[in-house]
PDB file of C-alpha atoms in Angstrom:
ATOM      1  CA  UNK A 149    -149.787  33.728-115.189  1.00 76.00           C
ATOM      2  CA  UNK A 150    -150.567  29.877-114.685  1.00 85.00           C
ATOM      3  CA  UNK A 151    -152.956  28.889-112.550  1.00 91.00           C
ATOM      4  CA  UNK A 152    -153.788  25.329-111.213  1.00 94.00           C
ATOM      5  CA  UNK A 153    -157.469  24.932-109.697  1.00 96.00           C
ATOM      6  CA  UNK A 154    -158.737  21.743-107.883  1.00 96.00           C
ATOM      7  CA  UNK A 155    -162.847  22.124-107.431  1.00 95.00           C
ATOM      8  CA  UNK A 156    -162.848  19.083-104.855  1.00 96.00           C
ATOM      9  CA  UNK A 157    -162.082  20.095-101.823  1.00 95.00           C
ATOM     10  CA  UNK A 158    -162.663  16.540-100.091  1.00 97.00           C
ATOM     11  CA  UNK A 159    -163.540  13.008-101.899  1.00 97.00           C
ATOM     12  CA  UNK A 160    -164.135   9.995-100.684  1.00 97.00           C
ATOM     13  CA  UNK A 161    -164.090   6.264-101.901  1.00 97.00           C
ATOM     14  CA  UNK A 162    -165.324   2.568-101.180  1.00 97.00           C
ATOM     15  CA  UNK A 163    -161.808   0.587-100.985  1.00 97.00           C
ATOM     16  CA  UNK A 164    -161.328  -1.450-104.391  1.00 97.00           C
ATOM     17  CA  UNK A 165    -163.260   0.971-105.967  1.00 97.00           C
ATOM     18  CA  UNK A 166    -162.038   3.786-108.254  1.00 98.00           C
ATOM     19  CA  UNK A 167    -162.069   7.571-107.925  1.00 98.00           C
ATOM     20  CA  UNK A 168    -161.107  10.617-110.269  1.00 98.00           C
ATOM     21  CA  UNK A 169    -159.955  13.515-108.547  1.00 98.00           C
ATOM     22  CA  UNK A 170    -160.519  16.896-111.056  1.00 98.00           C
ATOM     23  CA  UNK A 171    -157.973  19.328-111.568  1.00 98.00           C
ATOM     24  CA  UNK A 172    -158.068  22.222-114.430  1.00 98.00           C
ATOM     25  CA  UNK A 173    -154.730  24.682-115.345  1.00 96.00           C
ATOM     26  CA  UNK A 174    -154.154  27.708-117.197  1.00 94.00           C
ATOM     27  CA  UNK A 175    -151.227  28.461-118.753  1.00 90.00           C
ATOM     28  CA  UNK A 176    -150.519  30.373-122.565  1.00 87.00           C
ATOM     29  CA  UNK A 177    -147.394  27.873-123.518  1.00 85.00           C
ATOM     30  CA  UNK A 178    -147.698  25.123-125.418  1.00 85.00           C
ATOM     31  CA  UNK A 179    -144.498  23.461-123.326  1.00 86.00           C
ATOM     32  CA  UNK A 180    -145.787  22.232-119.942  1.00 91.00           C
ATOM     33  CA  UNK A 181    -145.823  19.774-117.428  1.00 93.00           C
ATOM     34  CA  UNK A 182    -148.299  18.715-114.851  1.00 95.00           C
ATOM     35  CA  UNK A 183    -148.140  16.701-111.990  1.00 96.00           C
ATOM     36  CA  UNK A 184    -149.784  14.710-109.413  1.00 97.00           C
ATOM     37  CA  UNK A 185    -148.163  14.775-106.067  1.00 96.00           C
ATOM     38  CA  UNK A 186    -149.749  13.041-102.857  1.00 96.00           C
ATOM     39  CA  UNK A 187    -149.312  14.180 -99.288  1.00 94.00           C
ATOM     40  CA  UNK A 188    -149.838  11.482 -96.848  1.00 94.00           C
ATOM     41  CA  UNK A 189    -150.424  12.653 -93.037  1.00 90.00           C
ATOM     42  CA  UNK A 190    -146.677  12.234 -92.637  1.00 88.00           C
ATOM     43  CA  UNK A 191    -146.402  15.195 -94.790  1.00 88.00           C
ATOM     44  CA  UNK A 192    -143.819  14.252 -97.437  1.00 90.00           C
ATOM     45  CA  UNK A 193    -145.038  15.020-100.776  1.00 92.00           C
ATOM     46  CA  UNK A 194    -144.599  12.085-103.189  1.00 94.00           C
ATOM     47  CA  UNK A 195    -144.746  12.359-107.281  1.00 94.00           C
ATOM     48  CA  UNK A 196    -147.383  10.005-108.591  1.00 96.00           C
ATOM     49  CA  UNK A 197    -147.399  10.850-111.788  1.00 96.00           C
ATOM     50  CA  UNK A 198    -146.133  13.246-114.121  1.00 95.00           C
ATOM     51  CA  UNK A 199    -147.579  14.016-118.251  1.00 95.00           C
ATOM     52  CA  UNK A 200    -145.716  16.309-120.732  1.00 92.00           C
ATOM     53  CA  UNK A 201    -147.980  18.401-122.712  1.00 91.00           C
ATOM     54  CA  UNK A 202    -146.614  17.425-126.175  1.00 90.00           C
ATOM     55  CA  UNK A 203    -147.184  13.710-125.408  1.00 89.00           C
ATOM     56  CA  UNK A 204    -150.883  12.724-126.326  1.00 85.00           C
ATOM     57  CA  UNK A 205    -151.274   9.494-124.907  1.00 91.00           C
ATOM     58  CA  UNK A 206    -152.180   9.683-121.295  1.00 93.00           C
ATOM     59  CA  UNK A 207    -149.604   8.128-118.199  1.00 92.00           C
ATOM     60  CA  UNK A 208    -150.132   5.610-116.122  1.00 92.00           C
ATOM     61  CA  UNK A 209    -148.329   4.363-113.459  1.00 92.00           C
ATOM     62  CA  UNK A 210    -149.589   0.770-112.013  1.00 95.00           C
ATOM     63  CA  UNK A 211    -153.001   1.894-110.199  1.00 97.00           C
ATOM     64  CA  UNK A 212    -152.753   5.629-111.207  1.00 97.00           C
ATOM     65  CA  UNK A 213    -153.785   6.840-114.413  1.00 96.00           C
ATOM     66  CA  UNK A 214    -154.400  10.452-115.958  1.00 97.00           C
ATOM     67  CA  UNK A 215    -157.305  11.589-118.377  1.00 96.00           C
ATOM     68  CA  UNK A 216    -155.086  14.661-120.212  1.00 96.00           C
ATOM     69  CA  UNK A 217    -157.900  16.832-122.505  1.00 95.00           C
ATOM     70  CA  UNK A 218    -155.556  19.477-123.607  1.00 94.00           C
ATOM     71  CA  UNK A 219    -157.754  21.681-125.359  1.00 93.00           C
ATOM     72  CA  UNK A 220    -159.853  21.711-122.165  1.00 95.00           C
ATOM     73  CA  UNK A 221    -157.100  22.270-120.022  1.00 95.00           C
ATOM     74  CA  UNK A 222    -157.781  19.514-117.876  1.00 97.00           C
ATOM     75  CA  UNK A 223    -155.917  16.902-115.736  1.00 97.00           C
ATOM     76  CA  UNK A 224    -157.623  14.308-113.794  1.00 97.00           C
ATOM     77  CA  UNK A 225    -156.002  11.406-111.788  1.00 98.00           C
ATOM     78  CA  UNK A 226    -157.843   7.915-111.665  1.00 98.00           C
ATOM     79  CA  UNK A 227    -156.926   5.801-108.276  1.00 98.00           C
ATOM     80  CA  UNK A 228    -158.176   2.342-109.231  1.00 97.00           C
ATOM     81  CA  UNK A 229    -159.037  -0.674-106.966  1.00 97.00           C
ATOM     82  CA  UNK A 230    -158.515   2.021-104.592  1.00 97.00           C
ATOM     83  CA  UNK A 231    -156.791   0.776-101.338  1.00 97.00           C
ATOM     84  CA  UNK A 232    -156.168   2.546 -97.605  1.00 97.00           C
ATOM     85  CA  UNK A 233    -152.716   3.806 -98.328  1.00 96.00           C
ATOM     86  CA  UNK A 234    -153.903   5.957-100.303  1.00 97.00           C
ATOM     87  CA  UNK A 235    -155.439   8.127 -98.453  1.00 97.00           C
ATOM     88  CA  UNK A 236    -153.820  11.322 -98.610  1.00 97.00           C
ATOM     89  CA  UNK A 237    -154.073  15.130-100.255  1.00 96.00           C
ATOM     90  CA  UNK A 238    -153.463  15.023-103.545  1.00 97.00           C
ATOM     91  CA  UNK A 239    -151.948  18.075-105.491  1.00 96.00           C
ATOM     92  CA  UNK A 240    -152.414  19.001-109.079  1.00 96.00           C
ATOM     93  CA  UNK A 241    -149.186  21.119-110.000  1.00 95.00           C
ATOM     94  CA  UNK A 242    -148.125  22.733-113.553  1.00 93.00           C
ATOM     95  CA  UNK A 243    -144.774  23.436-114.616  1.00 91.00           C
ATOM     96  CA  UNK A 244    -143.864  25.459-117.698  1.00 79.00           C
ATOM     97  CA  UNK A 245    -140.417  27.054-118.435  1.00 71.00           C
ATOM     98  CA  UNK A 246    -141.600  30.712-118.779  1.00 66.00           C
ATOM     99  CA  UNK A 247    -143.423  30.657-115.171  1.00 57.00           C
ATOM    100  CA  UNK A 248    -140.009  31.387-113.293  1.00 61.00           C
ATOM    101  CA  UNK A 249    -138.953  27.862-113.903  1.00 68.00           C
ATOM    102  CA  UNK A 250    -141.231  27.118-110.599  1.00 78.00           C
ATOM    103  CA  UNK A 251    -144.169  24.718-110.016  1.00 87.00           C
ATOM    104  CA  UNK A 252    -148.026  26.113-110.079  1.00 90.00           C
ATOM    105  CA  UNK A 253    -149.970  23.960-106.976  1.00 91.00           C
ATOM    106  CA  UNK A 254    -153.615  23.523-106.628  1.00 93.00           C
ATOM    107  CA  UNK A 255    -155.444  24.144-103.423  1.00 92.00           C
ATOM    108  CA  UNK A 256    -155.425  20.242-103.298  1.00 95.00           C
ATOM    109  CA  UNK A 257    -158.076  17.255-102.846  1.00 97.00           C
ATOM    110  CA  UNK A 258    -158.388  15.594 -98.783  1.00 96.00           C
ATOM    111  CA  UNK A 259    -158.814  11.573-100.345  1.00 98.00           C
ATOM    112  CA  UNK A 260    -160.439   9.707 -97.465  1.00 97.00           C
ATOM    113  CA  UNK A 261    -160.686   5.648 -98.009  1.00 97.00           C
ATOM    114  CA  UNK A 262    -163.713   3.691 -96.512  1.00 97.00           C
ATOM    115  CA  UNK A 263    -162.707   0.191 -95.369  1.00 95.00           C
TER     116      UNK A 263
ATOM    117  CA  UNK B1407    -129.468   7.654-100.937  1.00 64.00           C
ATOM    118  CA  UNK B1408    -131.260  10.295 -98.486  1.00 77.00           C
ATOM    119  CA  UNK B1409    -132.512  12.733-101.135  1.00 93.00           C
ATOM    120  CA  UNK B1410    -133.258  15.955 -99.379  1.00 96.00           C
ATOM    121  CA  UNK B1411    -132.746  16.454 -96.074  1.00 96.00           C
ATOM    122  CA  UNK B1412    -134.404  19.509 -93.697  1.00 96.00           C
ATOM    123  CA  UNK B1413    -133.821  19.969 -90.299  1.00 96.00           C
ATOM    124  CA  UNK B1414    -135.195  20.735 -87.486  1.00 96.00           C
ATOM    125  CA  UNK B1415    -138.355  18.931 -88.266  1.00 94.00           C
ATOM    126  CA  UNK B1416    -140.026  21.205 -85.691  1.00 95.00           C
ATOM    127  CA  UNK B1417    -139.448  24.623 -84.435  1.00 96.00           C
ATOM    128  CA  UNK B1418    -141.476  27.117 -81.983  1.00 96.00           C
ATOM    129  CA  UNK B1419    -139.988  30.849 -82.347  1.00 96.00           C
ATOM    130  CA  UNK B1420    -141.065  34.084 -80.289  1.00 96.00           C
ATOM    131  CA  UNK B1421    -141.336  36.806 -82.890  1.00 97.00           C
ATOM    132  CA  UNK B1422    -138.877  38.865 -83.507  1.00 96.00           C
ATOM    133  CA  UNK B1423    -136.142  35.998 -83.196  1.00 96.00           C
ATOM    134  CA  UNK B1424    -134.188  34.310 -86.160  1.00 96.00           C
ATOM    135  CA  UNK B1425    -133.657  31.225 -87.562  1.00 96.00           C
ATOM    136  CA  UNK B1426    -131.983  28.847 -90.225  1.00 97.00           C
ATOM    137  CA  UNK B1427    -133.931  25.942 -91.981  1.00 97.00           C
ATOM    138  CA  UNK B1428    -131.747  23.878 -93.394  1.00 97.00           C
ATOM    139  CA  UNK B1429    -132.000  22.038 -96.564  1.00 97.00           C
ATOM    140  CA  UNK B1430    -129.035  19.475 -98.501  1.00 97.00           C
ATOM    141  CA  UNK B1431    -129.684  17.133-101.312  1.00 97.00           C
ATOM    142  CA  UNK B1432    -127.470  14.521-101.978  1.00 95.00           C
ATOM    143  CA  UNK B1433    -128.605  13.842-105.764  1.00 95.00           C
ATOM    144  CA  UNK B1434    -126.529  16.710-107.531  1.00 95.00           C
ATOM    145  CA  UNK B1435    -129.143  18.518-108.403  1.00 95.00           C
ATOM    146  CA  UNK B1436    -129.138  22.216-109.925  1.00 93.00           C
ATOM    147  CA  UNK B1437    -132.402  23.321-109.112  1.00 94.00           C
ATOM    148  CA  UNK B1438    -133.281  23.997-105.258  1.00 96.00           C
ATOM    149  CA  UNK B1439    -136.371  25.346-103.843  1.00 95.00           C
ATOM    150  CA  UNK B1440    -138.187  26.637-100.765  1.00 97.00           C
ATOM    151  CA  UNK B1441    -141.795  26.184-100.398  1.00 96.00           C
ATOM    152  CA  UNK B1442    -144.785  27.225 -97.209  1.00 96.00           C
ATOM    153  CA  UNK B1443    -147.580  25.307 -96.924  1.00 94.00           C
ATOM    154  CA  UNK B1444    -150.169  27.112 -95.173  1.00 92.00           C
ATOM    155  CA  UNK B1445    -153.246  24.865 -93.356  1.00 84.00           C
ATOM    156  CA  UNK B1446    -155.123  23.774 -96.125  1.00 80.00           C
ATOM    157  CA  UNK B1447    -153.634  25.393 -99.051  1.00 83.00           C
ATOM    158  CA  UNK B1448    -150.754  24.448-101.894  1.00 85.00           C
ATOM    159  CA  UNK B1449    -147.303  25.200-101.534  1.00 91.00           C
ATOM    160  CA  UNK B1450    -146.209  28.442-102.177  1.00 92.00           C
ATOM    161  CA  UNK B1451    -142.251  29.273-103.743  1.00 92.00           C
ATOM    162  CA  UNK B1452    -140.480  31.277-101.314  1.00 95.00           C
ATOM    163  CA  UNK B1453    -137.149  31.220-103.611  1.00 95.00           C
ATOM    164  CA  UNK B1454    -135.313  29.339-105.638  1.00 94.00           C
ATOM    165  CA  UNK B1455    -131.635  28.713-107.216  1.00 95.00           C
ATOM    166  CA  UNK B1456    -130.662  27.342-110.301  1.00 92.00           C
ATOM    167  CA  UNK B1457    -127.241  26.387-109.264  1.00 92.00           C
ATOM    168  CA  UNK B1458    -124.822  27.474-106.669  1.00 93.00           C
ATOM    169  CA  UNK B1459    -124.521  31.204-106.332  1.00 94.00           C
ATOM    170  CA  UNK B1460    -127.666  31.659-108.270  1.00 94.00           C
ATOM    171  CA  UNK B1461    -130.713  32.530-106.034  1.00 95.00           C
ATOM    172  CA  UNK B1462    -134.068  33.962-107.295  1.00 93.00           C
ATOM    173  CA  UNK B1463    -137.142  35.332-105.425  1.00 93.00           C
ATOM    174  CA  UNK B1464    -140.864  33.437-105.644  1.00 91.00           C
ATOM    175  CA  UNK B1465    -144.163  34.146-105.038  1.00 89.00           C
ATOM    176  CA  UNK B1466    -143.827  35.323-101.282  1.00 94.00           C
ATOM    177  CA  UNK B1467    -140.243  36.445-100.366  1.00 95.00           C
ATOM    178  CA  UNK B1468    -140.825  38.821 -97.885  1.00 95.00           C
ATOM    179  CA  UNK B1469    -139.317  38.450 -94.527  1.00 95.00           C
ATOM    180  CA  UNK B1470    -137.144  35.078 -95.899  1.00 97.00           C
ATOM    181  CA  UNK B1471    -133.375  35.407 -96.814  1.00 97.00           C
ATOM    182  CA  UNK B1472    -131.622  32.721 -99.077  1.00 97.00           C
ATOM    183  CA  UNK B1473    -127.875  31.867-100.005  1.00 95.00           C
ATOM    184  CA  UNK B1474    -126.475  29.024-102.003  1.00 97.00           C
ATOM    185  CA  UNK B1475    -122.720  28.669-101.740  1.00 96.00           C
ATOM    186  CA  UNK B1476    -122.705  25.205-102.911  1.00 96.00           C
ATOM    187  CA  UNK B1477    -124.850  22.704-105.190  1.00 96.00           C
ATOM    188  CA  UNK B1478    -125.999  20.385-101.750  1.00 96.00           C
ATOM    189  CA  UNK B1479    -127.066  23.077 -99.833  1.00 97.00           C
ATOM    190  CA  UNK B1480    -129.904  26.047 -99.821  1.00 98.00           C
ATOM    191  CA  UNK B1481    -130.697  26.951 -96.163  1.00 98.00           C
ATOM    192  CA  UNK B1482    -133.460  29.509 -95.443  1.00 98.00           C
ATOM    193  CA  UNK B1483    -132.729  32.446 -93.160  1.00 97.00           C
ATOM    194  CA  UNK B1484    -135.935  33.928 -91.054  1.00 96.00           C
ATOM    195  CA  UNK B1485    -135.280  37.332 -89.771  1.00 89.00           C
ATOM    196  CA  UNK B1486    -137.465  39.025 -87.436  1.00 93.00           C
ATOM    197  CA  UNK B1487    -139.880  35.844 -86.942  1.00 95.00           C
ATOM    198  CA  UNK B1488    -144.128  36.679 -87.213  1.00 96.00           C
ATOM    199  CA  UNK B1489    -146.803  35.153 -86.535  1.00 95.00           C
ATOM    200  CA  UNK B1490    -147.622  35.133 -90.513  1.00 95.00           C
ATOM    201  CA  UNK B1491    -144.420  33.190 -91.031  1.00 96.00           C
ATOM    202  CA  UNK B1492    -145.957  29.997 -89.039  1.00 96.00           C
ATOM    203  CA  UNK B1493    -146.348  27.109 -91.454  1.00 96.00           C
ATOM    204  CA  UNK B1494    -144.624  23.945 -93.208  1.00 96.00           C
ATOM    205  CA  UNK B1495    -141.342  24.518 -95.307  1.00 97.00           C
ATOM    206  CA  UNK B1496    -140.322  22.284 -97.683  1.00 97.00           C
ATOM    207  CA  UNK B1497    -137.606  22.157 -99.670  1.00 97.00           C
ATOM    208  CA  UNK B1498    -136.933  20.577-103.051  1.00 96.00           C
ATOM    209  CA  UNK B1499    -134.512  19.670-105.628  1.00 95.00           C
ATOM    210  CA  UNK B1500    -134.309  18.971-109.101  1.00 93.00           C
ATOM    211  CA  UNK B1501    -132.125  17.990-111.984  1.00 90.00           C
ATOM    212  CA  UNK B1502    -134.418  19.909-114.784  1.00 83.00           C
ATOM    213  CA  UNK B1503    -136.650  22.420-112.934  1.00 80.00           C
ATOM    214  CA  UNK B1504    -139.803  20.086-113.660  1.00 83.00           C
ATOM    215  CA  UNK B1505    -139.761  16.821-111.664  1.00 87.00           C
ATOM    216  CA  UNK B1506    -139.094  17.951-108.033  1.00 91.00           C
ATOM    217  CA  UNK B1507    -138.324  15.845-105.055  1.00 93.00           C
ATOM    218  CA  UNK B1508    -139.778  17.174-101.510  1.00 94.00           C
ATOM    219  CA  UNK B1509    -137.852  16.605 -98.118  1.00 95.00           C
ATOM    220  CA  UNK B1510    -139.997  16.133 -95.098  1.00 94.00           C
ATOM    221  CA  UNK B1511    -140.653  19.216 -93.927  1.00 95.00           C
ATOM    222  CA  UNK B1512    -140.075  21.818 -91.221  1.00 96.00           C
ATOM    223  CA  UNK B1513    -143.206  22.422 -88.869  1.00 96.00           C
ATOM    224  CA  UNK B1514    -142.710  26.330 -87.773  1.00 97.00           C
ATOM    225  CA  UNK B1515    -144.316  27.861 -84.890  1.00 96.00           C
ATOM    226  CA  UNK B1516    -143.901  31.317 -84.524  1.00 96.00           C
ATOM    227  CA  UNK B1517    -145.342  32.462 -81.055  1.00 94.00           C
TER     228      UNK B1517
END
C-alpha cells in the first residue's frame, strides 16, 4: 500500500524568504506521480505542482520548485521569496496506477507567513 | 469554464436523516471522485468512477452511496446521517486519474 507522510505539522517563514516543506512516500511501482496541492483558508485545494517519477529533472513552476530524491523516496516543495498568499496547508499526494487509480494524501503542512 | 461544481456549500443534518451532495464538472472528464476531509487530516476517497456507469468503492465507503448516470455528474447519497459523517467533501475530476481538480467543498454538520 502507498503511503504519503508529511513530518511538519506547522512551518513558518519570514516573507521574501524561502521555505522547504518535507514530504516522504512509499509506494513498490516504479510508475508514479506526486503532487503538491495547497489549501488556502477558503478551502479549495489548488495543484502547485506535479513530478512524474520517470522524469529526473526536478519541476518548477515560477516560485515553486521540487527537490525529487527517488531512491530516498522523497518530495520536498521550495516556496521562494516567499510572499502572504501563500499561506495555506500544503498537501503532499502520490498517485500510482495500481493504488485503485486514487490519490495517497499526507497529513499536510499549516504554512504561516510573517509580514 | 466553472470546473467542478458542489452544492450546498454548507449543510447541518440531525442523524438519522439523508442527503445528496452534489457534484458536476463541466471539463469532460472520465475520472470523478469523492473525498472527506476530517479537521486536520488529508483527504480520504470515499468512491470513485471511471466513467459513467462505472462506480468503485475507496478507502472509507461505509454509510455513503454513489451513482453516475452521466460523465458531468457524481452526486453522493448519505443515508442514515452520524455524527462520524461530519466533515468537508470534495469532489474531483480528472481526464487521466492523476492530475485532479477539487471543487470547493461541502461543509457537513451532522447534529
Amino acid at each position: 500500500a502507498q503511503t504519503v507522510t508529511q513530518s511538519q505539522p506547522e512551518m513558518s517563514v519570514q516573507e521574501a524568504e524561502t521555505v522547504t516543506l518535507s514530504c516522504t512516500y512509499d509506494t513498490s511501482e516504479s510508475d508514479y506521480y506526486l503532487f503538491w496541492y495547497k489549501q488556502p483558508p477558503s478551502r479549495q485545494m489548488i495543484l502547485v505542482i506535479r513530478q512524474e517519477a520517470y522524469k529526473q529533472q526536478n519541476a518548477t513552476e515560477n516560485r515553486f520548485s521540487v527537490n525529487f530524491q527517488k531512491a530516498a523516496k522523497s518530495f520536498s516543495l521550495k516556496i521562494s521569496d516567499s510572499q502572504l498568499g501563500d499561506a495555506a496547508m500544503y498537501f503532499c499526494a502520490l498517485y500510482d496506477s495500481f493504488g485503485n487509480e486514487k490519490l495517497t494524501f499526507g497529513t499536510g503542512t499549516r504554512l504561516t507567513i510573517i509580514p | 469554464n466553472a470546473g467542478v461544481t458542489q452544492t450546498p456549500k454548507f449543510r447541518i443534518l440531525k442523524i438519522g436523516q439523508s442527503m445528496t451532495l452534489q457534484c458536476t464538472q463541466d471539463m469532460n472528464h472520465n475520472y470523478m471522485y469523492w473525498y472527506r476531509q476530517d479537521p486536520g487530516m488529508g483527504l480520504k476517497l470515499i468512491y470513485y468512477s471511471v466513467g459513467a456507469g462505472i462506480t468503485d468503492k475507496g478507502e472509507v465507503p461505509n454509510g455513503y452511496n454513489v451513482s453516475r448516470s452521466t460523465t458531468e455528474d457524481f452526486p453522493l447519497r448519505l443515508e442514515l446521517a452520524a455524527p462520524s459523517q461530519t466533515s468537508v467533501y470534495f469532489c474531483a475530476s480528472s481526464q487521466t486519474g492523476r492530475e485532479q481538480f477539487f471543487g470547493p467543498g461541502t461543509r457537513l454538520t451532522v447534529l
